[in-house]
Backbone as JSON Lines, residues from 0, in Angstrom:
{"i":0,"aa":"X","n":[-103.02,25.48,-226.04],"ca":[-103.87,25.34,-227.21],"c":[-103.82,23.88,-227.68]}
{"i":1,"aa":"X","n":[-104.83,23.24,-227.76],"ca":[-105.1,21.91,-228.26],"c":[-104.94,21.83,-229.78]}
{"i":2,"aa":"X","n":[-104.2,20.92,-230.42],"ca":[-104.09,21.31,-231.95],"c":[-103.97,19.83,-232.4]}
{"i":3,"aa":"X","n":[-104.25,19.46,-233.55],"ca":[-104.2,18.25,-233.95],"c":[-103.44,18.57,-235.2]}
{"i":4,"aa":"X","n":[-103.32,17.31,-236.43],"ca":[-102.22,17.2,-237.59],"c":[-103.36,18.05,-238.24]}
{"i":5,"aa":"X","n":[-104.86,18.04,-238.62],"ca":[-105.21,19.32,-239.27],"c":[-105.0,20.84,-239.03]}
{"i":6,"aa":"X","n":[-105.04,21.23,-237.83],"ca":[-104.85,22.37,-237.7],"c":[-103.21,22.63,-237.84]}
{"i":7,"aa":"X","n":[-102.57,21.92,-237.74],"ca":[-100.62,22.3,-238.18],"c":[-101.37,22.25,-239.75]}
{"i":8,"aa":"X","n":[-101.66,21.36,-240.55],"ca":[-101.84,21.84,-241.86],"c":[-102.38,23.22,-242.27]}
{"i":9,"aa":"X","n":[-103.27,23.38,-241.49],"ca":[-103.78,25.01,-241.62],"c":[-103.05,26.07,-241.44]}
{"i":10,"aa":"X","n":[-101.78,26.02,-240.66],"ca":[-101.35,26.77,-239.79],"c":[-100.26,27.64,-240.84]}
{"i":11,"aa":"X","n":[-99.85,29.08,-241.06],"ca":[-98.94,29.66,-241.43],"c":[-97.73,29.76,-241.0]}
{"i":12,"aa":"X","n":[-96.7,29.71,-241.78],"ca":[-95.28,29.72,-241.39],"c":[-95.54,30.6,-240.07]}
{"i":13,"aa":"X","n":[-95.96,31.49,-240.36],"ca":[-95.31,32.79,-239.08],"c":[-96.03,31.84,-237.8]}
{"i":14,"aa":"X","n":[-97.46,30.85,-237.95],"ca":[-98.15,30.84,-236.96],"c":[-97.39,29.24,-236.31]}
{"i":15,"aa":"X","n":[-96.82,28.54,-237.5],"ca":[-95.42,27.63,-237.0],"c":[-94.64,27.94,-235.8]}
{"i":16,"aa":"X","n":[-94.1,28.79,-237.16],"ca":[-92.84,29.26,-235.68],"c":[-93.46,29.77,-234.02]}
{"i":17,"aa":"X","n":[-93.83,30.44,-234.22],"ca":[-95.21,30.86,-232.74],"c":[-95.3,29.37,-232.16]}
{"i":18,"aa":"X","n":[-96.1,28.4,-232.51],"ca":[-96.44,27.19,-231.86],"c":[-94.82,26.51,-231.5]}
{"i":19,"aa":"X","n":[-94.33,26.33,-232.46],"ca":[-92.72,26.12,-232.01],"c":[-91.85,26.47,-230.91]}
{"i":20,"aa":"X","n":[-91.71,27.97,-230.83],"ca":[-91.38,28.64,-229.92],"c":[-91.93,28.73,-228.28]}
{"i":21,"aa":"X","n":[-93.59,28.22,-228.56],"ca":[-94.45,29.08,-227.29],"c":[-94.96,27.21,-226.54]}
{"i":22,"aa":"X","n":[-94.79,26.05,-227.18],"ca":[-95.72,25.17,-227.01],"c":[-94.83,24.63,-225.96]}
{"i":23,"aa":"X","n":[-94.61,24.17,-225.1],"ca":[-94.03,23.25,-223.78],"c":[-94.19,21.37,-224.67]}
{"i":24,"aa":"X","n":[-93.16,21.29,-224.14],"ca":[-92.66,19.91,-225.07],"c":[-93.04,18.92,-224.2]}
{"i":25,"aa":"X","n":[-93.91,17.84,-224.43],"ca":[-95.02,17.05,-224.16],"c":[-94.53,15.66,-224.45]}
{"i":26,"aa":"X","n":[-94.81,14.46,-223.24],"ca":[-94.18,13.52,-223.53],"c":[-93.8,12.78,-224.93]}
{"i":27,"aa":"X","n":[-92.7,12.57,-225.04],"ca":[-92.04,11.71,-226.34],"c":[-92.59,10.18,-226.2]}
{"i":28,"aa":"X","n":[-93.44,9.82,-227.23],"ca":[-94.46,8.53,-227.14],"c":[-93.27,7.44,-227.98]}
{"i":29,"aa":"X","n":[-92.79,6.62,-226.89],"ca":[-91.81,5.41,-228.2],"c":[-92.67,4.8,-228.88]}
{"i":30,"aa":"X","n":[-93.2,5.12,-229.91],"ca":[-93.8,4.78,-231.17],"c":[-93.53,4.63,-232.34]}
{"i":31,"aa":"X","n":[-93.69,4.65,-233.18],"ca":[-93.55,4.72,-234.87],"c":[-94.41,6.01,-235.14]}
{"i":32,"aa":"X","n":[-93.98,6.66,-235.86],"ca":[-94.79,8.03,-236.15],"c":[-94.52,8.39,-237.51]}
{"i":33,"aa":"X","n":[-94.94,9.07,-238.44],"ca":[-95.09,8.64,-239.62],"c":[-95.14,10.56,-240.18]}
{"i":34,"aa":"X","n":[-94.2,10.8,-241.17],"ca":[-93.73,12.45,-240.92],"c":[-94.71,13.1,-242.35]}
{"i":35,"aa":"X","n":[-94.62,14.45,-242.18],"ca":[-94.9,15.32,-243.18],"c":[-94.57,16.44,-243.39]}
{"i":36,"aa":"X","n":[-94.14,17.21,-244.56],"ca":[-93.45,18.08,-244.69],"c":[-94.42,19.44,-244.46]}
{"i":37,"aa":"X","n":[-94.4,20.52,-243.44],"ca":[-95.38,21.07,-243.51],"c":[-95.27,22.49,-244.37]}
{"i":38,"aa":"X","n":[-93.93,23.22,-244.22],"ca":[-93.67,24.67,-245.05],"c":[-91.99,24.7,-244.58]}
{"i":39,"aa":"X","n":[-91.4,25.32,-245.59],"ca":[-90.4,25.62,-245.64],"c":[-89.47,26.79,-244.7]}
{"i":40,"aa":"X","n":[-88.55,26.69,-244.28],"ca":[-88.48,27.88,-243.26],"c":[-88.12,29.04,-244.11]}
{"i":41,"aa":"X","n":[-88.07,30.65,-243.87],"ca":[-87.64,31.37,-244.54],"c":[-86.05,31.95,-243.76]}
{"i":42,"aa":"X","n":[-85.24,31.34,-244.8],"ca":[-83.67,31.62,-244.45],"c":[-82.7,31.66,-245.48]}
{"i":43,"aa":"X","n":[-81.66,32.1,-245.53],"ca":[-80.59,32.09,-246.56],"c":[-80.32,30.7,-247.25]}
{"i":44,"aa":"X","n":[-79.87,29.69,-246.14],"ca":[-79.82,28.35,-246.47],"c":[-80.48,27.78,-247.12]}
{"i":45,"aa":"X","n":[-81.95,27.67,-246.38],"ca":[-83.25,27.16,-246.94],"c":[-83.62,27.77,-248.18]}
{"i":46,"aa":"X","n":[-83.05,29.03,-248.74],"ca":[-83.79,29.41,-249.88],"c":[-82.51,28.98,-251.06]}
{"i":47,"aa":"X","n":[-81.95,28.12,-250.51],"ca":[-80.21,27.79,-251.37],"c":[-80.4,26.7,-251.86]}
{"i":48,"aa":"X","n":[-80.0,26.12,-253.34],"ca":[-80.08,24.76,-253.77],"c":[-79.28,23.75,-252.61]}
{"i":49,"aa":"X","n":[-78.79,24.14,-251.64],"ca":[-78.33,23.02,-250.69],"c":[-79.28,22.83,-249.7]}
{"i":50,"aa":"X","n":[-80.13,24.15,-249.15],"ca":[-81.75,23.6,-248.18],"c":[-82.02,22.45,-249.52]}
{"i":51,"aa":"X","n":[-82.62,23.04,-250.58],"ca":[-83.41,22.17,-251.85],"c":[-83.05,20.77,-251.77]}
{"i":52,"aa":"X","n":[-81.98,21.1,-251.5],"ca":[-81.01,19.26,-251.78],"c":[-81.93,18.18,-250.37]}
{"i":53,"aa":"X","n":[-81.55,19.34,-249.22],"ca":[-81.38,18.59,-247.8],"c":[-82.99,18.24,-247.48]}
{"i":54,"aa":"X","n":[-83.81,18.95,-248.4],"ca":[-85.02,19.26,-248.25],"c":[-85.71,17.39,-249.22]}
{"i":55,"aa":"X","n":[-85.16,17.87,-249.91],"ca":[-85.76,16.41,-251.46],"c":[-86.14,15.46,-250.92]}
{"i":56,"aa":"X","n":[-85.75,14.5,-250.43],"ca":[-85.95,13.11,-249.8],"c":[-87.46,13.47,-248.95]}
{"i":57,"aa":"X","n":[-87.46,14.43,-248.01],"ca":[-88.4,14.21,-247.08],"c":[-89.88,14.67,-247.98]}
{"i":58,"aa":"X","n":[-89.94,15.55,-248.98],"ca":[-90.51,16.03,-249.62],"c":[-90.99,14.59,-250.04]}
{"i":59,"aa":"X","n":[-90.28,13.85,-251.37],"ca":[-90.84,13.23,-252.38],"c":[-90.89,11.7,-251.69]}
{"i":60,"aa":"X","n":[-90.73,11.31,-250.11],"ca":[-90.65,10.04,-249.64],"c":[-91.49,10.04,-248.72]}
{"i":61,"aa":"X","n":[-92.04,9.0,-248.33],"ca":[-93.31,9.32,-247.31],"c":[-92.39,8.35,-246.54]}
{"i":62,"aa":"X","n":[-92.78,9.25,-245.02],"ca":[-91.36,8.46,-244.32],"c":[-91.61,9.2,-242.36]}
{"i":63,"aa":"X","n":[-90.7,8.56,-241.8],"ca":[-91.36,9.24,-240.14],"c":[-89.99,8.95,-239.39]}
{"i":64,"aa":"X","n":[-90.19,8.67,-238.05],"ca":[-89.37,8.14,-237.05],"c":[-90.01,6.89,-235.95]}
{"i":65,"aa":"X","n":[-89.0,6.51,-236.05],"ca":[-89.53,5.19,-235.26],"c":[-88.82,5.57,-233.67]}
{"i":66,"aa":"X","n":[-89.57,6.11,-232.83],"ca":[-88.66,6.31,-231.45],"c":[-88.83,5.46,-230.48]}
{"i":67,"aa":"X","n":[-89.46,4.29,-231.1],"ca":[-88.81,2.95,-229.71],"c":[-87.36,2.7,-230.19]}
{"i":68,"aa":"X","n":[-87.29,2.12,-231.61],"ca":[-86.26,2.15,-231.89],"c":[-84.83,3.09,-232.7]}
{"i":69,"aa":"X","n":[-84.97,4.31,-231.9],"ca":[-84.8,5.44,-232.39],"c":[-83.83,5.07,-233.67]}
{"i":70,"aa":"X","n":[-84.8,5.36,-234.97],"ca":[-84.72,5.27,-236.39],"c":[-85.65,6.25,-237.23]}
{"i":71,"aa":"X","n":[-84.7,6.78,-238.06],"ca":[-85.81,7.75,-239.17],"c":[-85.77,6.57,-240.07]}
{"i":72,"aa":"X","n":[-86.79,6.64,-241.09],"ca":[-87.2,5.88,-242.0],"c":[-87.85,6.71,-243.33]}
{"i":73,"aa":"X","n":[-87.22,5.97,-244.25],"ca":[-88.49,6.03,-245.63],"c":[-89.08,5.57,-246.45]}
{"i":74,"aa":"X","n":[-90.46,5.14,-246.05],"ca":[-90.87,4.42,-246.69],"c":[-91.91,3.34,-245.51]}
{"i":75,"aa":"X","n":[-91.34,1.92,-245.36],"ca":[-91.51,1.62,-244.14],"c":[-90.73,1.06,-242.98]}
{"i":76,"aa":"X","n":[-91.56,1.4,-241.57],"ca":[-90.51,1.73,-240.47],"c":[-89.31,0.56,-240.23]}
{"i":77,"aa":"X","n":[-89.45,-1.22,-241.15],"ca":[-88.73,-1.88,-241.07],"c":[-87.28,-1.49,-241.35]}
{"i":78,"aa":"X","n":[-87.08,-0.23,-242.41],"ca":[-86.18,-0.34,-242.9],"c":[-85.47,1.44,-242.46]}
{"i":79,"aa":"X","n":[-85.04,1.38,-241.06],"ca":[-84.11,2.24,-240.83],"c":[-83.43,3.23,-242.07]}
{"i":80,"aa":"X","n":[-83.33,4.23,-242.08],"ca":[-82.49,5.4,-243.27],"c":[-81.14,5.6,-242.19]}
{"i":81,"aa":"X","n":[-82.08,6.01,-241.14],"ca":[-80.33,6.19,-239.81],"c":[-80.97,6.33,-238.38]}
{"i":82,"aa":"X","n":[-79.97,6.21,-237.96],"ca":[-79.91,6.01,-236.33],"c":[-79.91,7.5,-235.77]}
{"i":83,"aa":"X","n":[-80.53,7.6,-234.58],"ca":[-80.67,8.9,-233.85],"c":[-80.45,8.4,-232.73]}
{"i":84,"aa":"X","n":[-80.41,9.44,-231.52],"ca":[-80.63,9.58,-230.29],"c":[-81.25,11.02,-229.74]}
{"i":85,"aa":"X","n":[-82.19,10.75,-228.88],"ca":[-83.27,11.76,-228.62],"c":[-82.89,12.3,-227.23]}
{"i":86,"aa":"X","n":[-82.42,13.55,-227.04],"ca":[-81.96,14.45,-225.72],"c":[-83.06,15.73,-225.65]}
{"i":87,"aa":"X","n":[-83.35,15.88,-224.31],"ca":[-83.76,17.44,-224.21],"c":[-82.61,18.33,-223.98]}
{"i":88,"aa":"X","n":[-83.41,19.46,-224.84],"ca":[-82.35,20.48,-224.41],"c":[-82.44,21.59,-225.66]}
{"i":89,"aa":"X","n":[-82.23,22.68,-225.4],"ca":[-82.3,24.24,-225.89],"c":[-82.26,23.92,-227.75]}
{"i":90,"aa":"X","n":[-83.14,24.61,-228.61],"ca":[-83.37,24.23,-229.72],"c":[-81.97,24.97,-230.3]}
{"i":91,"aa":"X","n":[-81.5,24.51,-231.15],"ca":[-79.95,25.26,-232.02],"c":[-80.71,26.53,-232.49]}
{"i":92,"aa":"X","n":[-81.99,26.22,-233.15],"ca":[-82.35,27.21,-234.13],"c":[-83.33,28.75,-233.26]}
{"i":93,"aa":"X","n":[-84.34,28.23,-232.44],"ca":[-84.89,28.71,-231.72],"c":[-85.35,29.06,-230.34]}
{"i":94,"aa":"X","n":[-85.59,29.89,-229.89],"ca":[-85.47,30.12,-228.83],"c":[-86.29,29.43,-227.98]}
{"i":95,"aa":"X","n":[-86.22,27.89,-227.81],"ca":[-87.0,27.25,-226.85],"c":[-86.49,25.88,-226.46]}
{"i":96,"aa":"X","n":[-87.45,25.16,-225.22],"ca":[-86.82,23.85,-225.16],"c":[-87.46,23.02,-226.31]}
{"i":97,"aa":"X","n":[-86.63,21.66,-226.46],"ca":[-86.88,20.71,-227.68],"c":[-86.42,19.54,-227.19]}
{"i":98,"aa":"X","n":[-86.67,18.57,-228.34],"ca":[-86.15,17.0,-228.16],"c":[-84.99,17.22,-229.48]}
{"i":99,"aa":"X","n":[-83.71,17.2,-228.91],"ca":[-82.74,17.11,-230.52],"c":[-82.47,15.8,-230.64]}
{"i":100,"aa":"X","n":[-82.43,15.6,-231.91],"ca":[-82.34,14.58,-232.84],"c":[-80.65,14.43,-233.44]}
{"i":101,"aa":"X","n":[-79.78,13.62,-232.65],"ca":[-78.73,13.84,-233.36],"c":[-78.48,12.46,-233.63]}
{"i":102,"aa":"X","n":[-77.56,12.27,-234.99],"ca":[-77.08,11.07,-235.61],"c":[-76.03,10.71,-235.96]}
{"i":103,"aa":"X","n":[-75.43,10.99,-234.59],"ca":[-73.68,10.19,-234.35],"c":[-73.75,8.78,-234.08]}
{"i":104,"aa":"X","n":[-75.0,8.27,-234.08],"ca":[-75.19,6.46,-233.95],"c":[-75.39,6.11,-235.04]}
{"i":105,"aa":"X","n":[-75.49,7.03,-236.31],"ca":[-75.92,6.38,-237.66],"c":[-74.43,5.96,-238.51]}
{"i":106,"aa":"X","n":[-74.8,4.91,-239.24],"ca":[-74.26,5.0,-239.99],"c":[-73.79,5.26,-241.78]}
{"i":107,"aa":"X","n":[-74.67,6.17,-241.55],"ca":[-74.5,7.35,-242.69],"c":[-73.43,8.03,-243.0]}
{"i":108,"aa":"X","n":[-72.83,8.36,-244.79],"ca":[-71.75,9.13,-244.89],"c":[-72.02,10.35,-244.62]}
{"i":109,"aa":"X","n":[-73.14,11.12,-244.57],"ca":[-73.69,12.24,-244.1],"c":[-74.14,12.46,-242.81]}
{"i":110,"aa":"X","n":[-73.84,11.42,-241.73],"ca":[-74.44,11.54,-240.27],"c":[-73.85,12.98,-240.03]}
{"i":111,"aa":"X","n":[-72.74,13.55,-240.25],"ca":[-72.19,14.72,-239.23],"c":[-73.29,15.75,-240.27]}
{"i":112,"aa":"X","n":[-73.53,15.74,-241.03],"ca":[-74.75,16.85,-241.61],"c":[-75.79,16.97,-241.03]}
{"i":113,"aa":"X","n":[-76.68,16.01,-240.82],"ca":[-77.93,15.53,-239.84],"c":[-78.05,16.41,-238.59]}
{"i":114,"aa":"X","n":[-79.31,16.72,-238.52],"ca":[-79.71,17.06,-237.17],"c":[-80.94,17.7,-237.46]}
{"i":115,"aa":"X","n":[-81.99,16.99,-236.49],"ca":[-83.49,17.67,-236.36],"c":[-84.08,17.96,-235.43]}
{"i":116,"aa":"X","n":[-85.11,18.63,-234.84],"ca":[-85.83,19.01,-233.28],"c":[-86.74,18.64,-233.52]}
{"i":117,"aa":"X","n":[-87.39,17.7,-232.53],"ca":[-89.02,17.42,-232.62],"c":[-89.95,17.98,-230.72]}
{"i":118,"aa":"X","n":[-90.77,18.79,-230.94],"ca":[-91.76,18.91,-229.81],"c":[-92.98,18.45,-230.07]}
{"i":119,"aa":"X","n":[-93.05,17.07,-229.17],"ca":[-94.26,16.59,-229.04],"c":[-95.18,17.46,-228.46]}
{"i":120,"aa":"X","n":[-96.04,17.4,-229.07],"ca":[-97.61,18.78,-228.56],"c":[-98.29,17.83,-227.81]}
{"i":121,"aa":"X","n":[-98.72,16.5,-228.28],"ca":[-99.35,16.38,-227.42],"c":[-100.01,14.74,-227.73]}
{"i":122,"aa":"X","n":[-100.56,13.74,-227.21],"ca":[-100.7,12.19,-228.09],"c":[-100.73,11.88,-229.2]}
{"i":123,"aa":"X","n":[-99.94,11.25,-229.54],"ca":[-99.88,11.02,-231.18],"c":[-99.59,12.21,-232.36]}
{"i":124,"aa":"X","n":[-98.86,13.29,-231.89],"ca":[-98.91,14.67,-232.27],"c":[-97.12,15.12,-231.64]}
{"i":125,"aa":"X","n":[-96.38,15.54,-233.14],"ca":[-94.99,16.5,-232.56],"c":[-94.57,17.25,-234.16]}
{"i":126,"aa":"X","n":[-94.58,18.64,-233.49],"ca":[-94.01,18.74,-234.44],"c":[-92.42,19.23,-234.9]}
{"i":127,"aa":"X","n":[-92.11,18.99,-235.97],"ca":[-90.55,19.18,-235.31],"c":[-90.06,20.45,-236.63]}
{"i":128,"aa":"X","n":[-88.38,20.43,-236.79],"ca":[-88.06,21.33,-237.3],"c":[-86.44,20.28,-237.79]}
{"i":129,"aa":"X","n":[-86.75,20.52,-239.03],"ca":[-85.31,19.56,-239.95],"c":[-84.24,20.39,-240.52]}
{"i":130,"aa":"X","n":[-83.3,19.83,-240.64],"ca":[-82.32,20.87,-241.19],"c":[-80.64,20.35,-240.84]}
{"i":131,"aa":"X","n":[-80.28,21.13,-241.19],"ca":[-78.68,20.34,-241.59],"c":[-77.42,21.08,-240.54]}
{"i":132,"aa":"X","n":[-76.67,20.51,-240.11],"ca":[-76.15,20.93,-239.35],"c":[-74.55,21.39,-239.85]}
{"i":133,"aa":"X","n":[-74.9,23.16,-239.57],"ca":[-73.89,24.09,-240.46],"c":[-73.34,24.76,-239.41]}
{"i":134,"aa":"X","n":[-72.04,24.99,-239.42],"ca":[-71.03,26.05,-238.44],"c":[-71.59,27.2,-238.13]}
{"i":135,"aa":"X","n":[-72.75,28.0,-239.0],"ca":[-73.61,29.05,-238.59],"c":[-74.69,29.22,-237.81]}
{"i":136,"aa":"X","n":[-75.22,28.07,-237.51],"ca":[-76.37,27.4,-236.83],"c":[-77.19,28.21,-237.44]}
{"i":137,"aa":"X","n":[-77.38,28.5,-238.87],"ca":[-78.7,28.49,-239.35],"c":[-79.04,27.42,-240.11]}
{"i":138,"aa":"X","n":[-78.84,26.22,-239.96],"ca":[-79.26,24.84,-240.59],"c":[-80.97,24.81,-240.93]}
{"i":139,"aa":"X","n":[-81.73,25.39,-240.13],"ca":[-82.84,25.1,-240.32],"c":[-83.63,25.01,-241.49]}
{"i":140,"aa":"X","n":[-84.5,23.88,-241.8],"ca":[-84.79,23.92,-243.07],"c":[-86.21,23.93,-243.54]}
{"i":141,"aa":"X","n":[-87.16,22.88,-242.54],"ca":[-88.3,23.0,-242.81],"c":[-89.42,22.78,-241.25]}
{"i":142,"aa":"X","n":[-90.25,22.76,-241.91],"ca":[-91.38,22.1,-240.38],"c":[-91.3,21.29,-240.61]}
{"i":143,"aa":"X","n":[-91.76,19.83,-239.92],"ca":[-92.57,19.13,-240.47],"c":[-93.63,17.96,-239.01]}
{"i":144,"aa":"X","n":[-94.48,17.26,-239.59],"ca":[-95.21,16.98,-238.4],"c":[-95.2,15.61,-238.37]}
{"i":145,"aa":"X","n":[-95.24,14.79,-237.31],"ca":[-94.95,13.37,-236.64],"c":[-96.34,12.86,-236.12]}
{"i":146,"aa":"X","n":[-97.01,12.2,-236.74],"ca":[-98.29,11.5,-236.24],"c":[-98.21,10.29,-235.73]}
{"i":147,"aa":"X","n":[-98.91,10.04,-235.08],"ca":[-99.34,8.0,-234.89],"c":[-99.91,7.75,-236.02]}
């Protein structure tokens, strides 16, 4: 299915997770890509003032990833928030392959919290899945989508 950043805006949680789960993960473009928060996941965590917390920043900051120089950012891409490194391999949260996002290169007091999945769909197009990384592996927290 061909989908662009409007149709993820259109799209329902339930019809998220579906594209999440079912979409084959499509080259990772080293670009600057520029994020948006799309719906919230429905989970214990996520419905907890600590999703709320982990959730805030991406919500009220307009902000992306820079994956030439693998960096999340907020605001603009000059100014790194933290360091990542981008691996394939089996999503924590869901049952599929992904690109994980982990930030043991950052130097953040919160790096060991960090962790996000992004599947590129398709040019200039990924969408990923944010969330915090908890001993239960239900960290998951929100959608959100990665444009050029």
């Amino acid at each position: 299915m061909e989908m662009d950043l409007a149709g993820l805006r259109r799209c329902s949680l339930d019809e998220l997770e579906a594209l999440y789960r079912t979409a084959p993960v499509a080259a990772l473009e080293r670009r600057v890509m520029r994020g948006e928060v799309l719906a919230r996941v429905r989970s214990r965590f996520a419905d907890s003032s600590w999703g709320a917390l982990s959730m805030a920043p991406c919500e009220a900051l307009a902000g992306g990833g820079d994956f030439q120089r693998e960096r999340w950012f907020f605001g603009t891409p000059r100014v790194g928030a933290g360091r990542f490194r981008v691996a394939p391999g089996r999503s924590r949260w869901r049952d599929t392959e992904t690109l994980r996002l982990r930030y043991d290169r950052s130097r953040l007091p919160i790096k060991s919290w960090l962790y996000d999945e992004v599947k590129p769909l398709g040019p200039g197009l990924a969408l990923g899945l944010g969330g915090v990384e908890v001993p239960s592996g239900a960290g998951a927290v929100f959608f959100f989508a990665l444009r050029a």
